[in-house]
PDB file of C-alpha atoms in Angstrom:
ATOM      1  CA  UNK Z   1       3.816  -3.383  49.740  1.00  0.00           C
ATOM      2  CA  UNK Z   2       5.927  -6.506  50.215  1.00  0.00           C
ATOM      3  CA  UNK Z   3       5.716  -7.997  46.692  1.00  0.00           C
ATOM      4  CA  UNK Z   4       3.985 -10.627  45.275  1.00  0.00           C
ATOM      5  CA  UNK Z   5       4.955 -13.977  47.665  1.00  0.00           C
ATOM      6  CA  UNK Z   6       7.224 -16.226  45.715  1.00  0.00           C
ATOM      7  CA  UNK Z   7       4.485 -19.046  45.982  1.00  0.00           C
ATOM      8  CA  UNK Z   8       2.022 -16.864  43.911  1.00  0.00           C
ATOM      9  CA  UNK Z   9       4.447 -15.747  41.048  1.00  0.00           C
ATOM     10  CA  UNK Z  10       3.693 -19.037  38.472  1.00  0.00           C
ATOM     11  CA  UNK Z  11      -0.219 -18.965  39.619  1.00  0.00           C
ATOM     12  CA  UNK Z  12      -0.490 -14.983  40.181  1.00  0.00           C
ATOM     13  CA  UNK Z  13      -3.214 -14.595  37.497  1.00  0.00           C
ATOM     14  CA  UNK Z  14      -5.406 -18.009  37.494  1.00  0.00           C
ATOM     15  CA  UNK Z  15      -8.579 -17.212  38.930  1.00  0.00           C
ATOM     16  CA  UNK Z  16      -9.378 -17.510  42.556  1.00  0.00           C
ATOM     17  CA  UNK Z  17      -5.635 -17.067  43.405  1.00  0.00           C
ATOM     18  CA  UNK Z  18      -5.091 -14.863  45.736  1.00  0.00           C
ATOM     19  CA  UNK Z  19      -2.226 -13.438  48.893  1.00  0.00           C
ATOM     20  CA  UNK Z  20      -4.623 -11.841  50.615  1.00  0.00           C
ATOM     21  CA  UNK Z  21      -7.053 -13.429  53.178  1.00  0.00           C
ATOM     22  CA  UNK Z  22     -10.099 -11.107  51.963  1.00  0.00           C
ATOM     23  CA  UNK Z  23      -9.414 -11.939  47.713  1.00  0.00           C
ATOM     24  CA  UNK Z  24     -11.256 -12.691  45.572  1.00  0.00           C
ATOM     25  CA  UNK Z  25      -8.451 -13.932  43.231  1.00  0.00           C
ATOM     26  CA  UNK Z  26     -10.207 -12.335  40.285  1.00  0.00           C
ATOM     27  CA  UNK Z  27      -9.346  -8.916  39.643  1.00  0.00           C
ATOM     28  CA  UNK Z  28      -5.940 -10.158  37.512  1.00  0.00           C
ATOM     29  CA  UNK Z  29      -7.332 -13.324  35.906  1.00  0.00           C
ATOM     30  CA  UNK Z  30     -10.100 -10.667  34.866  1.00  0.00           C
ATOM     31  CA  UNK Z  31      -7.451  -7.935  34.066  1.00  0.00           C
ATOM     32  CA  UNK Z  32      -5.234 -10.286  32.460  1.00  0.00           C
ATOM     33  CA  UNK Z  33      -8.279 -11.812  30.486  1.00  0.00           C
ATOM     34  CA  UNK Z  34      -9.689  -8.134  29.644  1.00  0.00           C
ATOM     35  CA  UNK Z  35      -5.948  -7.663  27.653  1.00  0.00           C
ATOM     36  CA  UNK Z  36      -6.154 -10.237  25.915  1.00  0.00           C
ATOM     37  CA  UNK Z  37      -9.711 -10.293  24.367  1.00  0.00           C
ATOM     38  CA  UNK Z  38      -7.679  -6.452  22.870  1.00  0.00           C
ATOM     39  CA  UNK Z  39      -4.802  -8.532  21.564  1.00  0.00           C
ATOM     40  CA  UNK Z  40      -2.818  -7.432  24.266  1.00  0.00           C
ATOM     41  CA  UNK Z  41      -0.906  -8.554  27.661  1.00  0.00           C
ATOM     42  CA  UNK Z  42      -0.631  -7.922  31.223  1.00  0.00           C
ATOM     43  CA  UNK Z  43       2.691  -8.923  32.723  1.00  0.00           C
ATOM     44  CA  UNK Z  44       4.127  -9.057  35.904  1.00  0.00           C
ATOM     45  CA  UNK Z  45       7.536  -8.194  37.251  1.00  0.00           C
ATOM     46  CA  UNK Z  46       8.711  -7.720  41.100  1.00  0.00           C
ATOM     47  CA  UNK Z  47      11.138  -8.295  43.569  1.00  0.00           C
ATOM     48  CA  UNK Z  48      10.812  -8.262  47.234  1.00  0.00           C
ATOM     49  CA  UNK Z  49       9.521  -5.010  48.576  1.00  0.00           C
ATOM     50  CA  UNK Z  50       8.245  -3.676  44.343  1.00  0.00           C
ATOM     51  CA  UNK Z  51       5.936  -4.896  42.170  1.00  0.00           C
ATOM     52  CA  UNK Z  52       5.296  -3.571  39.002  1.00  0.00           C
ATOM     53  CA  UNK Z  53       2.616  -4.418  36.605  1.00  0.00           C
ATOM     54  CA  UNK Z  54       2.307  -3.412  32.925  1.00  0.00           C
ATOM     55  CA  UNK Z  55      -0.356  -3.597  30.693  1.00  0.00           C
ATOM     56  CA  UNK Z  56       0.569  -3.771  27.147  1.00  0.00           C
ATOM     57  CA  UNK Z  57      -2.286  -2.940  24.008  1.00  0.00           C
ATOM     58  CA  UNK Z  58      -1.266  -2.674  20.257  1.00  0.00           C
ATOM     59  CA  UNK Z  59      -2.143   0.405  18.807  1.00  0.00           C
ATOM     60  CA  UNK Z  60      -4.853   0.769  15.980  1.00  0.00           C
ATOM     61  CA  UNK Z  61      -3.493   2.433  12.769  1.00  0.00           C
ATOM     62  CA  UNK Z  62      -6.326   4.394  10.599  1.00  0.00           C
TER      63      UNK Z  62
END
């Protein structure tokens, strides 16, 4: 795809945010929110033409 517009980046996962005219704006406030309820993150990081998103979750130790 094209990337994440540069508009979007600070707001990208707030809810009802969304680049497309059919969004929601959900599915990464809800991701996002999902992570951290585990302790863990979902970050973003792009440039024009790649996006990349990476979910982060600590590991449990028995």
């Amino acid at each position: 795809g094209a990337g994440v517009p540069a508009a979007l980046r600070d707001t990208l996962f707030e809810p009802l945010v969304s680049g497309r005219a059919d969004g929601t704006g959900l599915g990464l406030a809800m991701a996002r929110e999902i992570a951290h309820e585990h302790g863990g993150e979902l970050r973003h990081a792009g440039t024009p033409g790649a996006t990349t998103f990476t979910l982060w979750l600590p590991l449990e130790h028995a």
